[in-house]
Amino acid sequence: MSAFGRVLRDYDRGAGVTTDPARICCGDRGDYLAARLPVFALAAGSVAALTAAVDRRLVADGREPRRWHLHPDRIAASFTSDRLLRVAGSPVPGFAELSGFLATADGWVRTHANYPHHRSRLLASLDLPDDADRSALAARVATMTAQDVEDLAAGAQAVAAWVRSESEWAADPAGRAAASGHLVHTTSHGDTAQPRSARVDSDRPLAGVRVLDLTRVIAGPVATRTLALLGADVLRIDPPAIPEIDIQHRDTGQGKRTALLDIHSGDGRAILAALLADTDVVVSGYRPGALDDVFAALPAPPVRARLCAWGFAGPWAQRRGFDSIVQAASGISLVEGAHGTPGALPAQALDHATGYLLAAGIIDALTAVRRDGRMRTVEVSLARTAACLLGAGDRVATPAAAAAPDASCLVEHGNLFSARPALFEYADYPFPARPWGEDRPVWE
């Protein structure tokens, strides 16, 4: 079985559905997303899972499924959108100064310090001043073991991972837990749900669906951006105390309204309760359990979707993580490296693929709720997607140079050039990313 087919199979197992690959046409992959691991197959497989879920929703409403064309250029452009993004003609940096690979006394670590609070925590965990630069960080880390850096960072709620081999990760209890379970895990509950009735349209199959988005960075925003592309009304909520990285929001915020709300305050929780009372899907991207106290006494929507870095059980379930960090810990970085120096995938492929798989799971859950009236929970993790990629086979010893997507895959909005949607059937998102936090936290 090809890696492409394996992604679809693994999705089907978790979602309890059956995909019809005959309705999905994939063009020549070329050298897009070229790597040792089958990155393009993961990308195309995750987008195919999404299209199959849309078809099942259409069929459940008595409509014909669509004939989808998975266009390699468009998929590659979407997955590398952060690298293709141009503001006033200039590219934007993907990582901050203190994010990246650093040599330790016995190997390597990878750090993630794009957000100011993560930067401060990382430096504090290593007894460095808040104004320390990369050279100071590198000098400090070079005297330590990779395990010590990872442990100190985790203890300070900072983000850093020991760059492990595949076998080291597989032997670690955290690695075994992260690789277990379904690629998309969907659970039905005894609670009854009353989804809002809406006629399903072939072009906008999620028209009338209200989605509350409590995610940031890439995977969650990609999922909710995709739901918006398919017609959903998506409202993103962020805490006022933690500003978003502007360029990151502009890359993944298309089609959504965006508001600020302190959901831990009394007034904020009351506003959240009012929103949830009329919400079909809530999507959260924080660590497992982080919002349980908030949601415990509030109205539950028909579908609750959750994503995290390391899975919802196991010794690392509570740890923070990002695509690059999961690549480092899981062995991907060493597979893609050379001569003992770690490397990286040609895109934040774990983030994007997990986002499309989450969107697929949400759509299937909505379809199921309409059928039986039972609430659903959908869960995905970056580490489980990484395990799917590592276990797919179809590796290449010496990958070709990655091809650049065609310029037709980009769209211009003012001074911003960004990637078109991965779905070839849509020329663009409903509208560009709105200014972060400037909408009201209400349904319109």
GROMACS .gro file of C-alpha atoms in nm:
model
  444
    1MET     CA    1   0.000   0.000   0.000
    2SER     CA    2   0.129   0.347  -0.086
    3ALA     CA    3   0.191   0.604   0.184
    4PHE     CA    4  -0.098   0.804   0.037
    5GLY     CA    5  -0.334   0.511   0.079
    6ARG     CA    6  -0.206   0.437   0.427
    7VAL     CA    7  -0.297   0.786   0.548
    8LEU     CA    8  -0.653   0.737   0.421
    9ARG     CA    9  -0.674   0.393   0.581
   10ASP     CA   10  -0.547   0.516   0.916
   11TYR     CA   11  -0.794   0.803   0.910
   12ASP     CA   12  -1.082   0.568   0.831
   13ARG     CA   13  -0.994   0.345   1.125
   14GLY     CA   14  -1.022   0.630   1.371
   15ALA     CA   15  -1.327   0.797   1.226
   16GLY     CA   16  -1.528   0.482   1.169
   17VAL     CA   17  -1.591   0.567   0.803
   18THR     CA   18  -1.498   0.431   0.463
   19THR     CA   19  -1.320   0.637   0.200
   20ASP     CA   20  -1.377   0.581  -0.171
   21PRO     CA   21  -1.035   0.651  -0.330
   22ALA     CA   22  -1.191   0.617  -0.676
   23ARG     CA   23  -1.348   0.960  -0.636
   24ILE     CA   24  -1.012   1.125  -0.566
   25CYS     CA   25  -0.777   1.207  -0.853
   26CYS     CA   26  -0.420   1.306  -0.774
   27GLY     CA   27  -0.198   1.452  -1.045
   28ASP     CA   28   0.174   1.395  -1.091
   29ARG     CA   29   0.342   1.474  -0.761
   30GLY     CA   30   0.663   1.588  -0.925
   31ASP     CA   31   0.923   1.678  -0.662
   32TYR     CA   32   0.695   1.888  -0.445
   33LEU     CA   33   0.773   1.853  -0.074
   34ALA     CA   34   1.068   1.629  -0.165
   35ALA     CA   35   1.226   1.461   0.137
   36ARG     CA   36   1.353   1.123   0.251
   37LEU     CA   37   1.016   1.058   0.412
   38PRO     CA   38   0.697   1.055   0.198
   39VAL     CA   39   0.589   1.408   0.287
   40PHE     CA   40   0.387   1.467  -0.027
   41ALA     CA   41   0.194   1.143   0.032
   42LEU     CA   42   0.113   1.257   0.386
   43ALA     CA   43   0.000   1.596   0.254
   44ALA     CA   44  -0.213   1.454  -0.027
   45GLY     CA   45  -0.354   1.182   0.198
   46SER     CA   46  -0.467   1.434   0.460
   47VAL     CA   47  -0.633   1.654   0.197
   48ALA     CA   48  -0.794   1.344   0.045
   49ALA     CA   49  -0.934   1.252   0.387
   50LEU     CA   50  -1.090   1.598   0.400
   51THR     CA   51  -1.252   1.566   0.056
   52ALA     CA   52  -1.387   1.221   0.144
   53ALA     CA   53  -1.548   1.361   0.460
   54VAL     CA   54  -1.713   1.638   0.254
   55ASP     CA   55  -1.848   1.375   0.013
   56ARG     CA   56  -1.998   1.175   0.299
   57ARG     CA   57  -2.173   1.489   0.423
   58LEU     CA   58  -2.312   1.554   0.076
   59VAL     CA   59  -2.434   1.196   0.035
   60ALA     CA   60  -2.597   1.202   0.379
   61ASP     CA   61  -2.796   1.503   0.259
   62GLY     CA   62  -2.905   1.324  -0.057
   63ARG     CA   63  -2.657   1.490  -0.291
   64GLU     CA   64  -2.402   1.347  -0.530
   65PRO     CA   65  -2.037   1.332  -0.415
   66ARG     CA   66  -1.794   1.557  -0.597
   67ARG     CA   67  -1.508   1.451  -0.821
   68TRP     CA   68  -1.205   1.603  -0.650
   69HIS     CA   69  -0.872   1.685  -0.810
   70LEU     CA   70  -0.579   1.688  -0.570
   71HIS     CA   71  -0.355   1.935  -0.748
   72PRO     CA   72   0.011   1.881  -0.643
   73ASP     CA   73   0.107   2.247  -0.691
   74ARG     CA   74  -0.179   2.371  -0.477
   75ILE     CA   75  -0.118   2.117  -0.202
   76ALA     CA   76   0.254   2.197  -0.191
   77ALA     CA   77   0.188   2.572  -0.189
   78SER     CA   78  -0.061   2.540   0.096
   79PHE     CA   79   0.176   2.327   0.304
   80THR     CA   80   0.464   2.572   0.247
   81SER     CA   81   0.252   2.884   0.283
   82ASP     CA   82   0.474   3.035   0.552
   83ARG     CA   83   0.774   3.017   0.317
   84LEU     CA   84   0.584   3.152   0.017
   85LEU     CA   85   0.426   3.440   0.208
   86ARG     CA   86   0.541   3.783   0.094
   87VAL     CA   87   0.468   4.117   0.258
   88ALA     CA   88   0.547   4.415   0.036
   89GLY     CA   89   0.748   4.176  -0.178
   90SER     CA   90   0.970   4.047   0.103
   91PRO     CA   91   0.972   3.701   0.267
   92VAL     CA   92   0.916   3.673   0.640
   93PRO     CA   93   1.131   3.482   0.891
   94GLY     CA   94   0.984   3.151   1.001
   95PHE     CA   95   1.160   3.124   1.336
   96ALA     CA   96   1.284   3.362   1.602
   97GLU     CA   97   1.651   3.402   1.698
   98LEU     CA   98   1.642   3.150   1.983
   99SER     CA   99   1.444   2.886   1.791
  100GLY     CA  100   1.635   2.609   1.618
  101PHE     CA  101   1.894   2.334   1.654
  102LEU     CA  102   2.171   2.368   1.913
  103ALA     CA  103   2.460   2.130   1.978
  104THR     CA  104   2.485   1.986   2.330
  105ALA     CA  105   2.769   1.800   2.501
  106ASP     CA  106   2.627   1.469   2.377
  107GLY     CA  107   2.407   1.549   2.079
  108TRP     CA  108   2.148   1.805   1.978
  109VAL     CA  109   1.839   1.982   2.102
  110ARG     CA  110   1.581   2.189   1.918
  111THR     CA  111   1.425   2.491   2.084
  112HIS     CA  112   1.111   2.691   2.006
  113ALA     CA  113   1.099   3.048   2.130
  114ASN     CA  114   0.889   3.234   1.876
  115TYR     CA  115   0.653   3.370   2.140
  116PRO     CA  116   0.807   3.617   2.391
  117HIS     CA  117   0.684   3.420   2.692
  118HIS     CA  118   0.843   3.100   2.561
  119ARG     CA  119   1.168   3.288   2.500
  120SER     CA  120   1.174   3.417   2.857
  121ARG     CA  121   1.096   3.075   3.002
  122LEU     CA  122   1.367   2.906   2.796
  123LEU     CA  123   1.634   3.151   2.910
  124ALA     CA  124   1.520   3.132   3.271
  125SER     CA  125   1.529   2.752   3.265
  126LEU     CA  126   1.898   2.767   3.169
  127ASP     CA  127   1.990   3.046   3.412
  128LEU     CA  128   2.047   3.297   3.134
  129PRO     CA  129   1.947   3.665   3.146
  130ASP     CA  130   1.641   3.773   2.953
  131ASP     CA  131   1.853   3.968   2.704
  132ALA     CA  132   2.078   3.672   2.616
  133ASP     CA  133   2.133   3.620   2.243
  134ARG     CA  134   2.172   3.302   2.041
  135SER     CA  135   2.547   3.279   2.094
  136ALA     CA  136   2.500   3.289   2.472
  137LEU     CA  137   2.229   3.025   2.450
  138ALA     CA  138   2.447   2.804   2.230
  139ALA     CA  139   2.743   2.836   2.468
  140ARG     CA  140   2.528   2.739   2.766
  141VAL     CA  141   2.364   2.442   2.593
  142ALA     CA  142   2.701   2.313   2.466
  143THR     CA  143   2.804   2.236   2.826
  144MET     CA  144   2.492   2.030   2.901
  145THR     CA  145   2.341   1.698   2.797
  146ALA     CA  146   2.043   1.704   2.566
  147GLN     CA  147   1.835   1.528   2.831
  148ASP     CA  148   1.915   1.795   3.091
  149VAL     CA  149   1.818   2.078   2.853
  150GLU     CA  150   1.491   1.904   2.771
  151ASP     CA  151   1.408   1.836   3.137
  152LEU     CA  152   1.490   2.188   3.254
  153ALA     CA  153   1.282   2.339   2.976
  154ALA     CA  154   0.985   2.116   3.053
  155GLY     CA  155   1.005   2.206   3.421
  156ALA     CA  156   0.990   2.576   3.335
  157GLN     CA  157   0.707   2.531   3.079
  158ALA     CA  158   0.951   2.624   2.804
  159VAL     CA  159   0.983   2.435   2.476
  160ALA     CA  160   1.291   2.231   2.387
  161ALA     CA  161   1.344   1.870   2.285
  162TRP     CA  162   1.635   1.631   2.269
  163VAL     CA  163   1.691   1.534   1.904
  164ARG     CA  164   1.636   1.160   1.925
  165SER     CA  165   1.672   0.881   1.675
  166GLU     CA  166   1.366   0.684   1.567
  167SER     CA  167   1.471   0.390   1.785
  168GLU     CA  168   1.529   0.611   2.089
  169TRP     CA  169   1.183   0.764   2.054
  170ALA     CA  170   1.021   0.425   1.997
  171ALA     CA  171   1.184   0.293   2.316
  172ASP     CA  172   1.075   0.592   2.523
  173PRO     CA  173   0.742   0.562   2.712
  174ALA     CA  174   0.649   0.907   2.576
  175GLY     CA  175   0.716   0.791   2.221
  176ARG     CA  176   0.515   0.472   2.261
  177ALA     CA  177   0.220   0.663   2.405
  178ALA     CA  178   0.234   0.932   2.137
  179ALA     CA  179   0.228   0.673   1.857
  180SER     CA  180  -0.067   0.476   1.997
  181GLY     CA  181  -0.432   0.502   1.905
  182HIS     CA  182  -0.603   0.623   1.591
  183LEU     CA  183  -0.477   0.896   1.364
  184VAL     CA  184  -0.812   1.068   1.421
  185HIS     CA  185  -0.991   0.952   1.733
  186THR     CA  186  -1.366   1.016   1.742
  187THR     CA  187  -1.582   0.935   2.045
  188SER     CA  188  -1.959   0.947   2.063
  189HIS     CA  189  -2.136   1.036   2.387
  190GLY     CA  190  -2.472   0.951   2.536
  191ASP     CA  191  -2.558   1.320   2.557
  192THR     CA  192  -2.803   1.432   2.295
  193ALA     CA  193  -2.721   1.715   2.060
  194GLN     CA  194  -2.945   1.933   1.849
  195PRO     CA  195  -2.740   2.052   1.553
  196ARG     CA  196  -2.869   2.355   1.375
  197SER     CA  197  -3.054   2.253   1.060
  198ALA     CA  198  -2.907   2.373   0.733
  199ARG     CA  199  -2.937   2.260   0.375
  200VAL     CA  200  -2.603   2.123   0.260
  201ASP     CA  201  -2.470   2.295  -0.051
  202SER     CA  202  -2.210   2.130  -0.275
  203ASP     CA  203  -1.986   2.437  -0.280
  204ARG     CA  204  -2.052   2.543   0.081
  205PRO     CA  205  -2.127   2.215   0.261
  206LEU     CA  206  -2.077   2.375   0.604
  207ALA     CA  207  -2.299   2.680   0.547
  208GLY     CA  208  -2.485   2.759   0.869
  209VAL     CA  209  -2.234   2.577   1.092
  210ARG     CA  210  -2.088   2.792   1.371
  211VAL     CA  211  -1.734   2.712   1.482
  212LEU     CA  212  -1.567   2.859   1.789
  213ASP     CA  213  -1.191   2.854   1.735
  214LEU     CA  214  -0.967   2.844   2.044
  215THR     CA  215  -0.645   2.758   1.863
  216ARG     CA  216  -0.328   2.931   1.746
  217VAL     CA  217  -0.002   2.873   1.556
  218ILE     CA  218  -0.064   2.639   1.256
  219ALA     CA  219  -0.249   2.306   1.295
  220GLY     CA  220  -0.562   2.440   1.464
  221PRO     CA  221  -0.589   2.754   1.249
  222VAL     CA  222  -0.543   2.541   0.935
  223ALA     CA  223  -0.834   2.321   1.045
  224THR     CA  224  -1.066   2.613   1.119
  225ARG     CA  225  -0.954   2.803   0.808
  226THR     CA  226  -1.056   2.495   0.609
  227LEU     CA  227  -1.397   2.485   0.777
  228ALA     CA  228  -1.441   2.852   0.686
  229LEU     CA  229  -1.344   2.776   0.326
  230LEU     CA  230  -1.627   2.521   0.318
  231GLY     CA  231  -1.883   2.774   0.438
  232ALA     CA  232  -1.869   2.763   0.819
  233ASP     CA  233  -1.898   3.081   1.028
  234VAL     CA  234  -1.573   3.072   1.227
  235LEU     CA  235  -1.504   3.299   1.524
  236ARG     CA  236  -1.156   3.280   1.672
  237ILE     CA  237  -1.112   3.373   2.038
  238ASP     CA  238  -0.773   3.465   2.188
  239PRO     CA  239  -0.660   3.571   2.535
  240PRO     CA  240  -0.578   3.943   2.547
  241ALA     CA  241  -0.265   3.883   2.755
  242ILE     CA  242  -0.089   3.671   2.490
  243PRO     CA  243  -0.064   3.861   2.161
  244GLU     CA  244  -0.048   3.659   1.842
  245ILE     CA  245   0.244   3.680   1.600
  246ASP     CA  246   0.098   3.904   1.330
  247ILE     CA  247   0.249   3.736   1.027
  248GLN     CA  248   0.150   3.395   1.158
  249HIS     CA  249  -0.210   3.510   1.189
  250ARG     CA  250  -0.207   3.660   0.840
  251ASP     CA  251  -0.087   3.326   0.703
  252THR     CA  252  -0.359   3.109   0.862
  253GLY     CA  253  -0.641   3.346   0.962
  254GLN     CA  254  -0.831   3.365   0.634
  255GLY     CA  255  -1.208   3.339   0.638
  256LYS     CA  256  -1.245   3.390   1.014
  257ARG     CA  257  -1.352   3.666   1.246
  258THR     CA  258  -1.120   3.721   1.542
  259ALA     CA  259  -1.195   3.854   1.890
  260LEU     CA  260  -1.021   3.890   2.227
  261LEU     CA  261  -1.176   3.744   2.543
  262ASP     CA  262  -1.043   3.653   2.886
  263ILE     CA  263  -1.239   3.333   2.937
  264HIS     CA  264  -1.101   3.293   3.289
  265SER     CA  265  -1.268   3.610   3.414
  266GLY     CA  266  -1.629   3.619   3.530
  267ASP     CA  267  -1.745   3.847   3.249
  268GLY     CA  268  -1.546   3.656   2.991
  269ARG     CA  269  -1.687   3.325   3.101
  270ALA     CA  270  -2.041   3.462   3.074
  271ILE     CA  271  -1.973   3.576   2.717
  272LEU     CA  272  -1.820   3.236   2.637
  273ALA     CA  273  -2.128   3.061   2.777
  274ALA     CA  274  -2.352   3.271   2.552
  275LEU     CA  275  -2.138   3.183   2.251
  276LEU     CA  276  -2.131   2.811   2.330
  277ALA     CA  277  -2.509   2.800   2.365
  278ASP     CA  278  -2.531   2.869   1.992
  279THR     CA  279  -2.215   2.691   1.873
  280ASP     CA  280  -2.199   2.373   1.665
  281VAL     CA  281  -1.825   2.303   1.699
  282VAL     CA  282  -1.564   2.423   1.946
  283VAL     CA  283  -1.201   2.359   1.851
  284SER     CA  284  -0.927   2.390   2.114
  285GLY     CA  285  -0.553   2.357   2.069
  286TYR     CA  286  -0.424   2.386   2.423
  287ARG     CA  287  -0.266   2.110   2.629
  288PRO     CA  288  -0.499   1.829   2.745
  289GLY     CA  289  -0.696   1.942   3.048
  290ALA     CA  290  -0.593   2.307   3.015
  291LEU     CA  291  -0.951   2.426   2.955
  292ASP     CA  292  -1.143   2.151   3.135
  293ASP     CA  293  -1.229   2.376   3.429
  294VAL     CA  294  -1.366   2.638   3.189
  295PHE     CA  295  -1.583   2.399   2.989
  296ALA     CA  296  -1.704   2.190   3.284
  297ALA     CA  297  -1.991   2.422   3.378
  298LEU     CA  298  -2.066   2.563   3.032
  299PRO     CA  299  -2.299   2.446   2.754
  300ALA     CA  300  -2.147   2.165   2.549
  301PRO     CA  301  -2.169   2.200   2.169
  302PRO     CA  302  -2.259   1.901   1.948
  303VAL     CA  303  -1.893   1.857   1.848
  304ARG     CA  304  -1.585   1.928   2.055
  305ALA     CA  305  -1.254   1.898   1.869
  306ARG     CA  306  -0.917   1.894   2.040
  307LEU     CA  307  -0.560   1.887   1.920
  308CYS     CA  308  -0.230   1.878   2.103
  309ALA     CA  309   0.136   1.805   2.043
  310TRP     CA  310   0.203   1.474   2.219
  311GLY     CA  311  -0.131   1.295   2.251
  312PHE     CA  312  -0.393   1.287   2.523
  313ALA     CA  313  -0.230   1.021   2.741
  314GLY     CA  314   0.124   0.929   2.841
  315PRO     CA  315   0.407   1.103   3.027
  316TRP     CA  316   0.430   1.394   2.781
  317ALA     CA  317   0.059   1.466   2.744
  318GLN     CA  318   0.089   1.788   2.946
  319ARG     CA  319   0.395   1.919   2.764
  320ARG     CA  320   0.395   2.202   2.518
  321GLY     CA  321   0.512   2.129   2.167
  322PHE     CA  322   0.518   2.246   1.808
  323ASP     CA  323   0.573   2.079   1.471
  324SER     CA  324   0.949   2.142   1.473
  325ILE     CA  325   0.980   2.005   1.827
  326VAL     CA  326   0.785   1.689   1.744
  327GLN     CA  327   1.009   1.638   1.440
  328ALA     CA  328   1.311   1.662   1.671
  329ALA     CA  329   1.190   1.427   1.944
  330SER     CA  330   1.038   1.163   1.716
  331GLY     CA  331   1.344   1.095   1.500
  332ILE     CA  332   1.229   1.283   1.190
  333SER     CA  333   1.505   1.544   1.224
  334LEU     CA  334   1.780   1.282   1.215
  335VAL     CA  335   1.617   1.099   0.924
  336GLU     CA  336   1.613   1.425   0.728
  337GLY     CA  337   1.960   1.533   0.842
  338ALA     CA  338   2.304   1.441   0.711
  339HIS     CA  339   2.641   1.348   0.860
  340GLY     CA  340   2.508   1.358   1.215
  341THR     CA  341   2.357   1.704   1.176
  342PRO     CA  342   1.977   1.716   1.212
  343GLY     CA  343   1.753   1.848   0.940
  344ALA     CA  344   1.386   1.925   0.888
  345LEU     CA  345   1.096   1.845   0.662
  346PRO     CA  346   1.045   2.082   0.366
  347ALA     CA  347   0.733   2.220   0.534
  348GLN     CA  348   0.557   2.225   0.869
  349ALA     CA  349   0.391   1.912   0.735
  350LEU     CA  350   0.284   1.768   1.069
  351ASP     CA  351   0.096   2.086   1.146
  352HIS     CA  352  -0.077   2.113   0.811
  353ALA     CA  353  -0.162   1.744   0.775
  354THR     CA  354  -0.297   1.731   1.129
  355GLY     CA  355  -0.506   2.039   1.055
  356TYR     CA  356  -0.668   1.879   0.749
  357LEU     CA  357  -0.724   1.553   0.936
  358LEU     CA  358  -0.889   1.742   1.220
  359ALA     CA  359  -1.114   1.927   0.976
  360ALA     CA  360  -1.209   1.592   0.819
  361GLY     CA  361  -1.287   1.445   1.159
  362ILE     CA  362  -1.504   1.745   1.249
  363ILE     CA  363  -1.702   1.718   0.925
  364ASP     CA  364  -1.762   1.346   0.978
  365ALA     CA  365  -1.863   1.415   1.337
  366LEU     CA  366  -2.114   1.679   1.226
  367THR     CA  367  -2.257   1.433   0.975
  368ALA     CA  368  -2.288   1.166   1.244
  369VAL     CA  369  -2.456   1.404   1.489
  370ARG     CA  370  -2.718   1.487   1.230
  371ARG     CA  371  -2.779   1.114   1.188
  372ASP     CA  372  -2.810   0.999   1.550
  373GLY     CA  373  -2.821   1.315   1.765
  374ARG     CA  374  -2.528   1.209   1.984
  375MET     CA  375  -2.244   1.444   2.073
  376ARG     CA  376  -1.897   1.374   1.940
  377THR     CA  377  -1.540   1.446   2.051
  378VAL     CA  378  -1.265   1.447   1.787
  379GLU     CA  379  -0.897   1.430   1.888
  380VAL     CA  380  -0.572   1.452   1.692
  381SER     CA  381  -0.207   1.512   1.782
  382LEU     CA  382   0.107   1.614   1.598
  383ALA     CA  383   0.302   1.321   1.741
  384ARG     CA  384   0.045   1.069   1.613
  385THR     CA  385   0.071   1.223   1.266
  386ALA     CA  386   0.450   1.198   1.294
  387ALA     CA  387   0.417   0.827   1.374
  388CYS     CA  388   0.205   0.783   1.062
  389LEU     CA  389   0.472   0.952   0.850
  390LEU     CA  390   0.757   0.751   1.003
  391GLY     CA  391   0.568   0.425   0.961
  392ALA     CA  392   0.460   0.484   0.604
  393GLY     CA  393   0.764   0.338   0.428
  394ASP     CA  394   0.834   0.464   0.074
  395ARG     CA  395   1.152   0.641   0.184
  396VAL     CA  396   1.402   0.793  -0.058
  397ALA     CA  397   1.776   0.765   0.011
  398THR     CA  398   1.866   1.081  -0.178
  399PRO     CA  399   1.570   1.310  -0.239
  400ALA     CA  400   1.560   1.546  -0.532
  401ALA     CA  401   1.571   1.918  -0.479
  402ALA     CA  402   1.224   2.035  -0.384
  403ALA     CA  403   1.035   2.198  -0.670
  404ALA     CA  404   0.872   2.536  -0.616
  405PRO     CA  405   0.495   2.557  -0.672
  406ASP     CA  406   0.380   2.758  -0.971
  407ALA     CA  407   0.308   3.129  -0.922
  408SER     CA  408  -0.057   3.061  -1.006
  409CYS     CA  409  -0.085   2.904  -0.660
  410LEU     CA  410  -0.042   3.247  -0.500
  411VAL     CA  411  -0.302   3.518  -0.455
  412GLU     CA  412  -0.252   3.889  -0.394
  413HIS     CA  413  -0.438   4.092  -0.133
  414GLY     CA  414  -0.298   4.444  -0.101
  415ASN     CA  415   0.069   4.412  -0.010
  416LEU     CA  416   0.031   4.046   0.084
  417PHE     CA  417   0.100   3.746  -0.140
  418SER     CA  418  -0.021   3.419   0.013
  419ALA     CA  419  -0.100   3.064  -0.093
  420ARG     CA  420  -0.435   2.966  -0.237
  421PRO     CA  421  -0.632   2.685  -0.066
  422ALA     CA  422  -0.509   2.328  -0.099
  423LEU     CA  423  -0.846   2.235  -0.248
  424PHE     CA  424  -0.816   2.306  -0.621
  425GLU     CA  425  -1.192   2.358  -0.648
  426TYR     CA  426  -1.162   2.686  -0.453
  427ALA     CA  427  -0.970   2.980  -0.597
  428ASP     CA  428  -0.934   3.161  -0.264
  429TYR     CA  429  -1.060   3.179   0.093
  430PRO     CA  430  -1.379   3.378   0.164
  431PHE     CA  431  -1.170   3.678   0.273
  432PRO     CA  432  -0.812   3.754   0.388
  433ALA     CA  433  -0.714   3.740   0.754
  434ARG     CA  434  -0.883   4.021   0.945
  435PRO     CA  435  -0.686   4.235   1.193
  436TRP     CA  436  -0.620   4.018   1.494
  437GLY     CA  437  -0.865   4.064   1.781
  438GLU     CA  438  -1.068   4.347   1.626
  439ASP     CA  439  -1.406   4.172   1.596
  440ARG     CA  440  -1.670   4.139   1.867
  441PRO     CA  441  -1.708   3.804   2.052
  442VAL     CA  442  -2.063   3.745   1.928
  443TRP     CA  443  -2.231   3.544   1.658
  444GLU     CA  444  -2.360   3.762   1.377
   0.00000   0.00000   0.00000
